[in-house]
Amino acid sequence: MGLALAEELHARGAKKVYVGVRKPEGMDRPGLVPVKVDVTDSTSVEAAAEQCGDVTLLVNNAGIAKVNTGALDPAFIDASREMFETNFYGMIRTSQAFSPVISRNGGGAIINVLSDATWFARPLVAAYSATKSAAWSFTNALRIDVRDNGIQVLGLHVGFMDTDMTRGFEMEKIATSQVAAITLDELENGKEEVLADKQSRLVKGTLSTEQGYYLSPPDIA
């Protein structure tokens, strides 16, 4: 997803697109500038923010997902701790490091990649869902905090995408290129939340109803 957004930004004429990766060696994509960063390491994040001093758009896409046997899985706590370090605390680290940079450059935006799992916790990925729910909460607080500093915060919610993470699973998936295009269109339109696919719209649309989708979803009922 991160690469799709980077390539779409480049295609739309962005003068410089940094791509944060843990291992930049060998990465050679036209128009993309690899930057070594580990979002679980504050020193690494701060160094990246210093290196990328002309940033006006931050995309928080780093994430990991692990399958557990359910909410009662004995490994649930350890798995969730590992995912929280990247999916939640990593987002906080990068947002705190780059928000002042964006403000100094006259304002801009932050895109936080979330999920339909924010509101619908499938038992097999319940720990992952918890990290996305936390990330959504942080996104909403961040939006209020930085709005007066000229920073637009957009939360991107999307279900299953056609990525390495879902390879081998038979399910309806949306192309990352399509999600990237939708997201950047909505960013330009000043939106603060994007529901990029049918599944995320379905789940979000039932949150205020008596029979929310998350209470008894048909695919696992």
Steps between C-alpha positions, in 0.01 A plus 500: 500500500782738586671440167173549312448837668860602431471410133166679468648812658789488255261452209304806613810717485639501853849651479650257751357184656686344791436132570577389853632145514707298744735378227544760223789315337409392149178699481498678166168648394489802266402815687509339845765576762557215748557600863607257769258504791372259762179632654557293815819698570461864607860585407447365149176694457657825622793454262260449209307815591824697505606356164163572340473862601288605202210261563144633471318163495554208737347160426486268801475163330745281696318201641522132582224243545511161664229235520397367840257221586256744657453736791595225748823405325776471766734681260258791458677742734848444358372528143308818574802660670709441189236643270430798722867601477467544124133564429428736790814630669675521164224730375537716808878524462486606136213743555680668788826522305358622168214729607741785591678450166173529308400810698834667432451438129173689497260216580394187321345168594533166677340182367453220751429162341238326714258216422146369515650297787485825697132421564471128418725264696520166326612247767799381294638855481358639823839624622560680170153654523581635845801684359288654224230608744767671707649659189158637402459656844844659473421622150189678622690670784789593271261660251369739765849570632662604172213650303585853612859441388388460140517120499217292356473150650330235289409155632494236225279201573511204264433127521694229323744625237692306238835498681760251621312486831190348334679290239358147488169594662184476292298814572382819336796739483545854374812602306744719690528732198126561516514574873792740447311693231184524711697612805690778325185621324327530835804664659491767229128545568576578866349182642607374841384139467489262205307174480677357198307178438159338536592311816620803695190696396278211609656466845522874572144554379354271767684638802205707618240230438362254755636206301846620408688282253769437761247334736417210268676524164359257244839365394579357844155467656 
